[in-house]
Coordinates of C-alpha atoms and ligand atoms in Angstrom, one line a residue:
X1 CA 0.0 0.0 0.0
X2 CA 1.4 3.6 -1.1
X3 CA 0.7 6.6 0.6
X4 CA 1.8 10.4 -0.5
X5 CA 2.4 12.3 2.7
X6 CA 2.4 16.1 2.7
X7 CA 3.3 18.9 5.1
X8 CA 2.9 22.6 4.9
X9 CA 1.9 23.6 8.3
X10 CA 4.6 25.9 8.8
X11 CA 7.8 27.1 7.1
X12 CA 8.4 23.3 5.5
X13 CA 7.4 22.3 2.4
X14 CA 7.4 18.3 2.5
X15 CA 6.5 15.0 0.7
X16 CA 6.8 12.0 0.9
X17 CA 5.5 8.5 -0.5
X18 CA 5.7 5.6 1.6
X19 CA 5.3 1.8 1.1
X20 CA 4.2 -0.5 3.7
X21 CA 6.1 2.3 6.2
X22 CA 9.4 1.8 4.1
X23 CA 10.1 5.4 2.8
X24 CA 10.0 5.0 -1.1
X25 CA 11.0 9.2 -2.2
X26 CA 10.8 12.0 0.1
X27 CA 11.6 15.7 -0.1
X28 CA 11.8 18.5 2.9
X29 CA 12.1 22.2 1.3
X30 CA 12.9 24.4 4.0
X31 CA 12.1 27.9 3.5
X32 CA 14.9 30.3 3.5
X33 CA 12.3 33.4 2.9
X34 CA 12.2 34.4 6.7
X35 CA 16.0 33.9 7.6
X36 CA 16.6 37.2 8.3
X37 CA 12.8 38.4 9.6
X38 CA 13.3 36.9 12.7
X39 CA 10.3 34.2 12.5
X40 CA 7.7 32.9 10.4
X41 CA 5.5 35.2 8.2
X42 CA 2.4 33.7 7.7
X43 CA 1.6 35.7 4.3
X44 CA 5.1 34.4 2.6
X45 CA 5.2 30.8 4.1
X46 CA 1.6 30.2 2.2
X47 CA 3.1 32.0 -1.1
X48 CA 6.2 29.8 -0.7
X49 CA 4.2 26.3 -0.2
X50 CA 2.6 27.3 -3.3
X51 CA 5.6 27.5 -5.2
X52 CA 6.9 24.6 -4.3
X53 CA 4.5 22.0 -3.3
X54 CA 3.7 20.9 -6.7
X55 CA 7.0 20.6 -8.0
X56 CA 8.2 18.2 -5.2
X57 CA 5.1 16.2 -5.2
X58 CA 6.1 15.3 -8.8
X59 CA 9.5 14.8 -8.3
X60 CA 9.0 11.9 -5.8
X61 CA 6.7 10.2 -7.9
X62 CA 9.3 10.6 -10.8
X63 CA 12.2 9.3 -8.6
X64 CA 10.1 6.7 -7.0
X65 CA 9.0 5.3 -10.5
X66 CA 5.1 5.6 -10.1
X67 CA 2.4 7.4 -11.4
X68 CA -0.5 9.2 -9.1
X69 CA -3.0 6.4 -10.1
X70 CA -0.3 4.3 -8.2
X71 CA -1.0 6.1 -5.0
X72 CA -4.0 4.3 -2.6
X73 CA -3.8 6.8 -0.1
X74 CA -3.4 10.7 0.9
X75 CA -2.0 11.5 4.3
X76 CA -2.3 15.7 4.6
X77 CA -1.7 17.6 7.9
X78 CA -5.0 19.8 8.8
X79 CA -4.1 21.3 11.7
X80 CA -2.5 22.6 14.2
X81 CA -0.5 25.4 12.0
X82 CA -0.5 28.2 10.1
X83 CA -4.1 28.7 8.6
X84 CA -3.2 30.3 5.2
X85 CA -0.1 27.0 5.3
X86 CA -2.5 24.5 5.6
X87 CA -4.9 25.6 3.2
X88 CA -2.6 25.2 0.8
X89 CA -1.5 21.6 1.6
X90 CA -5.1 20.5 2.5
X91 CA -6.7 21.8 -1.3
X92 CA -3.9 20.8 -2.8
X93 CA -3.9 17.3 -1.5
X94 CA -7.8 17.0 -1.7
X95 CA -7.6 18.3 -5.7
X96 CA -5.5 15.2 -6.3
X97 CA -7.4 12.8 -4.3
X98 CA -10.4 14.0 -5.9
X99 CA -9.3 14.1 -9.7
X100 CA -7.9 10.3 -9.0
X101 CA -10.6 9.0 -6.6
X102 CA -8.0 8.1 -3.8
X103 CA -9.0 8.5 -0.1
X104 CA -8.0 11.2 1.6
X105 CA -7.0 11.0 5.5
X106 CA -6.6 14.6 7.6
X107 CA -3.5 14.1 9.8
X108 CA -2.9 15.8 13.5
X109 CA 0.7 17.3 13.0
X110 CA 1.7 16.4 16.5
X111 CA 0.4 12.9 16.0
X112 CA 2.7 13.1 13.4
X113 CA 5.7 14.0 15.4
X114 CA 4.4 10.9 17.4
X115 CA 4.8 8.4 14.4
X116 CA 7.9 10.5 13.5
X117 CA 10.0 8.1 16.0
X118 CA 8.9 4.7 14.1
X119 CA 11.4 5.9 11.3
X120 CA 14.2 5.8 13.2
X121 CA 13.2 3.1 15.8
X122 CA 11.1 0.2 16.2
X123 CA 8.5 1.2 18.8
X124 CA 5.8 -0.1 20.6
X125 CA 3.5 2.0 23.5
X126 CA 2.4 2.7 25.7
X127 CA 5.4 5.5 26.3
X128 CA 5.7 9.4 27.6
X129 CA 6.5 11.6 24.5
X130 CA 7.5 14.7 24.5
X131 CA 6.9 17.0 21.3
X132 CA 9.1 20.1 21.3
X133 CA 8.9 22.4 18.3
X134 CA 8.6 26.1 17.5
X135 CA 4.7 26.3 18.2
X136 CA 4.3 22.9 20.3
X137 CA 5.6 22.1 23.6
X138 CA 3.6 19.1 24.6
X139 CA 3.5 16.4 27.4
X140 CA 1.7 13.2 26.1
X141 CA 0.9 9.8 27.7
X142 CA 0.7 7.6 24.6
X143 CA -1.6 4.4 25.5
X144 CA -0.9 3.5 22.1
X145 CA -1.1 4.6 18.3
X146 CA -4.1 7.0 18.4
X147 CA -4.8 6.8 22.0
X148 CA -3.3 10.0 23.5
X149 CA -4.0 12.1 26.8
X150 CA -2.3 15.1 26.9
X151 CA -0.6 15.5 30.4
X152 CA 1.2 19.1 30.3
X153 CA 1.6 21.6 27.5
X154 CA 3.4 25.6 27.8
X155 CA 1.6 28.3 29.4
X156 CA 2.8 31.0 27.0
X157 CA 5.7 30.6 24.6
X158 CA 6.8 27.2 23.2
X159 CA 10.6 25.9 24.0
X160 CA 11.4 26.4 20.2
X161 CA 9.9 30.0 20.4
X162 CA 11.8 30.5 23.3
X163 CA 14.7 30.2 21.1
X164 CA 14.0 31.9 18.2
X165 CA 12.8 34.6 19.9
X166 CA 15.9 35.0 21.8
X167 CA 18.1 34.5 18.9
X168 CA 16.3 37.4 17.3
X169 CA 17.1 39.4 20.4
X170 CA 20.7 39.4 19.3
X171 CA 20.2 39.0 15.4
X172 CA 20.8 35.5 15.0
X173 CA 18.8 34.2 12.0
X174 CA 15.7 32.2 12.4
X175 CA 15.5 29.4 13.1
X176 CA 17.2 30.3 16.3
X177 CA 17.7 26.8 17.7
X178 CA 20.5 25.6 15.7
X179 CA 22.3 29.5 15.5
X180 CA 22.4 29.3 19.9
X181 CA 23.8 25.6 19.6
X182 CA 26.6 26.4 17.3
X183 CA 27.5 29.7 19.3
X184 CA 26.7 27.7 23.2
X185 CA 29.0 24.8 22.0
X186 CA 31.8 27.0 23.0
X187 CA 30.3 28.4 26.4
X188 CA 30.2 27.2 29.7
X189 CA 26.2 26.6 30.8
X190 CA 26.5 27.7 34.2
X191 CA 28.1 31.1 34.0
X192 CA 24.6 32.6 33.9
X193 CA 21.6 31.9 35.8
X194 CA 18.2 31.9 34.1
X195 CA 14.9 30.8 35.7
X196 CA 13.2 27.6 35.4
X197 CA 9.6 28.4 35.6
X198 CA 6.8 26.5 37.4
X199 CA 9.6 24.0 39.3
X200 CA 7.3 23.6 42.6
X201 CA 4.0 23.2 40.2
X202 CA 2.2 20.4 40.7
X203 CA 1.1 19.6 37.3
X204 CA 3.6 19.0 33.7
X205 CA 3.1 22.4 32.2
X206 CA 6.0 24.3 31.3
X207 CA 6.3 28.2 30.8
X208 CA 9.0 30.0 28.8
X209 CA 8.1 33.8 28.9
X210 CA 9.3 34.4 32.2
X211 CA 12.9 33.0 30.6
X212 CA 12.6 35.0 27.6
X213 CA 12.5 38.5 29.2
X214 CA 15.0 37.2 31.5
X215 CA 17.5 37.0 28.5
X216 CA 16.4 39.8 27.1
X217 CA 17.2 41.9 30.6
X218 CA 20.7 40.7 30.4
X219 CA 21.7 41.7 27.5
X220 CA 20.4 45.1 28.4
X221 CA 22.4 44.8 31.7
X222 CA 25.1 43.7 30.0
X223 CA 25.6 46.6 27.3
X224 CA 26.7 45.6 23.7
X225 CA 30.5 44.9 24.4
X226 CA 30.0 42.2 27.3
X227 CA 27.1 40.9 25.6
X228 CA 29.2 40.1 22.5
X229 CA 32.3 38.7 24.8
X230 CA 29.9 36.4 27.1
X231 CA 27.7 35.5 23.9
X232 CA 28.9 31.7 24.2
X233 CA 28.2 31.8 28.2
X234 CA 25.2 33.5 27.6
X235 CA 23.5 31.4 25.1
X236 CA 24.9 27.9 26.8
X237 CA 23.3 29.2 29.7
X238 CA 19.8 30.1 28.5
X239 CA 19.9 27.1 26.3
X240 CA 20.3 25.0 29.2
X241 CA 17.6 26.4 31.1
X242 CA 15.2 25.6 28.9
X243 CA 17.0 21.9 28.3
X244 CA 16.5 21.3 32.5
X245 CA 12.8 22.4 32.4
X246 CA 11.7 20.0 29.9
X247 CA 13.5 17.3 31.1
X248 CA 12.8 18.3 35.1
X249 CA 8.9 18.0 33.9
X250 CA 9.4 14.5 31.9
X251 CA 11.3 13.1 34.7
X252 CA 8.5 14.2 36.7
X253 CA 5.8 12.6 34.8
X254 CA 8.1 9.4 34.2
X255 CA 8.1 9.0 37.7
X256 CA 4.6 10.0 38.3
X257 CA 3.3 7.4 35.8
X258 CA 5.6 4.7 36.4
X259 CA 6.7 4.8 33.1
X260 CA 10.3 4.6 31.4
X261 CA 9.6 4.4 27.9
X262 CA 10.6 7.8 26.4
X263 CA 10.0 9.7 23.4
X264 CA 11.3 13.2 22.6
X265 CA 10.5 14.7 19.0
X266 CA 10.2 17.7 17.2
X267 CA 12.2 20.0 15.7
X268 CA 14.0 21.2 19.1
X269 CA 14.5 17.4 20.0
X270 CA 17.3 17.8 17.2
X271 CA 19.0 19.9 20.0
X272 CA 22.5 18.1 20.5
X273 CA 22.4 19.5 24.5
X274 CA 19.0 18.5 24.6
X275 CA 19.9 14.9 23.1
X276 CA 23.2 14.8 25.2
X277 CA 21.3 15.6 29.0
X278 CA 18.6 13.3 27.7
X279 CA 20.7 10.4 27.5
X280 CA 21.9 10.6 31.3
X281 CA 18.6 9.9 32.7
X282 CA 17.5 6.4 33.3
X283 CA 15.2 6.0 30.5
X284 CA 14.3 3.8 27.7
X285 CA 15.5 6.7 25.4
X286 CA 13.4 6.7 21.5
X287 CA 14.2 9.8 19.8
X288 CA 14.2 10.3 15.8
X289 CA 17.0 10.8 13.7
X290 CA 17.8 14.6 13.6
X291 CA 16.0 14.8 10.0
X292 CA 13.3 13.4 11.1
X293 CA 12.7 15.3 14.1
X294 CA 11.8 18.9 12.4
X295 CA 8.9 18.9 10.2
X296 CA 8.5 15.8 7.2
X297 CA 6.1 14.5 5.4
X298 CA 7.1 11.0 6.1
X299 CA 6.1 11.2 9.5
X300 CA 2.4 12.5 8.2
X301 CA 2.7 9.5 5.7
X302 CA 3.2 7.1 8.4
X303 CA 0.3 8.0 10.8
X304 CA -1.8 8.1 6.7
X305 CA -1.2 4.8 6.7
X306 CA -1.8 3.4 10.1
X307 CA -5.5 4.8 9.8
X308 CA -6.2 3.5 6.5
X309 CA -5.3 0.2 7.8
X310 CA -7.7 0.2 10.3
X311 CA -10.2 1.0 7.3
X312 CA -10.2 5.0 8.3
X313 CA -10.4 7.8 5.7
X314 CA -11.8 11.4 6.1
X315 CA -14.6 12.6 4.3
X316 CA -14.0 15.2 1.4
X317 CA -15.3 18.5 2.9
X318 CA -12.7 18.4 6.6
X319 CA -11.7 21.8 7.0
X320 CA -8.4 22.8 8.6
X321 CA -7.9 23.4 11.9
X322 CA -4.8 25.9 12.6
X323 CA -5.2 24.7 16.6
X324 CA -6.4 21.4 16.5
X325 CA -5.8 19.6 20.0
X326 CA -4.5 16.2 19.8
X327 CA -6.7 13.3 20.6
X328 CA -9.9 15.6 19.6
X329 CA -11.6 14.6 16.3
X330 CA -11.5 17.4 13.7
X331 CA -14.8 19.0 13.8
X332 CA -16.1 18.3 10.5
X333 CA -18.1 22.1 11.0
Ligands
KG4_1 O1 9.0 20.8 14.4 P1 9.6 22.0 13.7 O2 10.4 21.8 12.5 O3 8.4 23.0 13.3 C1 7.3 23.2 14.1 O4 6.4 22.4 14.1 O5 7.4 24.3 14.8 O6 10.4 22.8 14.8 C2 11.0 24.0 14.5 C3 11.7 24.5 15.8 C4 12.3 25.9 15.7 O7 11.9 26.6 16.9 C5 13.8 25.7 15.8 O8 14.5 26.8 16.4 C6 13.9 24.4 16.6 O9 12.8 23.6 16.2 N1 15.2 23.7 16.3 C7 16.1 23.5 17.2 C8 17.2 22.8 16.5 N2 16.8 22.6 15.2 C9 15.5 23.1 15.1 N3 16.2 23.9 18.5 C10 17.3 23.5 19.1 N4 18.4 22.9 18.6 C11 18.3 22.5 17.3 N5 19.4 21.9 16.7
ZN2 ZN1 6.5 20.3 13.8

């Protein structure tokens, strides 16, 4: 069974066609378009998908041999995203499916992030995962494959926010996460001390505000000159704090819940520090490839075809939803 996976909900234009969940062709187009804005624009993302969506779709099927008759299945992200994004990737996936008379099935983008682990690592839940990414910071008990109960999420900013925002702060590109790693390889982490919000809360919600105008505060303390001589013990620093809090709050719930069985995914589970601090707890450790852990379509491809093999498919007229929660249906309003 082929499925054509595709991704647009924010600033990654991605396809993929898998074959009984062996990846046949795939293609990632990151956009370069915001580099130096600081963060996503909505308006250029969508323009950007546009451009580009069509070309890569036909491209795999070219490298991969087939023809879109070939295909039995569409796997689309609805939602959660960038509204004017997903549109794009939602019409443009249901013109195909309707012109060919393939089924269609509407995929969660977090879910996605959750089947984003089986293609590095053979996997089976129930396990805690952890999705980190520039929009998402969420906690989720995963009873198994489309069974989820969302334990914790952010209050305010998410971890990967946290990051760009801060690398815009001190006109790093976006996306920030891999400009603070590169510069915090070089820095010592505990040469600056920055908050690690709701630490005596009960519950596994995180919060990265207070963080953010914490860093912002230095630098203004520090003045231009001593901001650009402590930039490595700076960013190591902040990088960390936002490192401990996640994994303080999985440890947390690991402990909480009894369980061991980890998974941490997204695009700011590529974080090497992250990765590296992960390892020393006592866990069952899954997380994806670095590739695989910013946005793919493969991922979106996978959790396609795990619903049409339970005989699921969405009808034609699902809308997007730009904040759809995981483990609620899309509303078909
Ligand atoms: O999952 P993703 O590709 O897109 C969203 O769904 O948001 O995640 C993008 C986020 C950005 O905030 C980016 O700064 C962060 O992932 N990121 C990283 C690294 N690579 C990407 N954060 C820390 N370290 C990295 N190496
Ligand atoms: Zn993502």
């Amino acid at each position: 069974m082929k499925v054509l996976g595709i991704e647009t909900s924010c600033d990654e234009t991605a396809v993929s066609i898998i074959e009984n969940s062996a990846i046949l062709s795939e293609q990632v187009y990151s956009q370069t378009v915001h580099e130096s804005l600081g963060g996503v624009v909505p308006e250029l993302a969508s323009r950007d998908h546009i451009r580009k969506l069509y070309v890569l779709a036909w491209e795999i099927l070219d490298k991969s041999g087939l023809a879109i008759s070939d295909i039995d299945a569409i796997a689309v992200t609805a939602g959660p995203g960038l509204p004017g994004s997903l549109i794009i990737g939602v019409s443009f996936a249901k013109a195909i499916a309707l012109m060919n008379e393939i089924p269609i099935i509407a995929i969660n983008h977090l879910e996605g992030h959750i089947f984003g682990v089986k293609l590095s690592h053979k996997i089976t839940p129930p396990f805690l995962a952890l999705l980190v990414s520039g929009g998402h910071t969420e906690l989720i008990y995963v009873h198994n494959w489309g069974d989820y109960k969302l334990l914790g999420t952010t209050r305010d900013d998410a971890a990967g926010e946290a990051l760009d925002k801060a690398a815009k702060v001190i006109g790093l590109s976006y996306p920030g996460g891999p400009e603070i790693q590169k510069i915090a390889e070089n820095g010592d982490p505990k040469s600056f001390r920055f908050p690690i919000a709701m630490l005596h809360s009960n519950d596994f919600d995180f919060s990265f505000s207070g963080l953010k105008t914490a860093f912002a505060l230095t630098i203004r303390k520090l003045g231009i000159e001593k901001t650009k001589r402590n930039l490595a013990n700076i960013l190591a620093s902040y990088q960390d704090a936002i490192v401990d809090s996640l994994l303080l709050k999985l440890d947390r719930a690991s402990k909480k819940f009894g369980i061991n069985k980890i998974v941490i995914s997204g695009g700011v589970a590529a974080s090497k520090r992250l990765r590296e601090k992960a390892t020393f707890k006592n866990w069952e450790l899954y997380m994806p490839e670095t590739k695989y852990c910013t946005d793919n379509a493969s991922m979106i491809a996978l959790a396609g075809e795990f619903y049409l093999l339970k005989g699921q498919q969405t009808p034609m007229n699902f809308p997007i939803n730009s904040s759809w929660i995981l483990g609620i249906p899309l509303s078909m309003k």
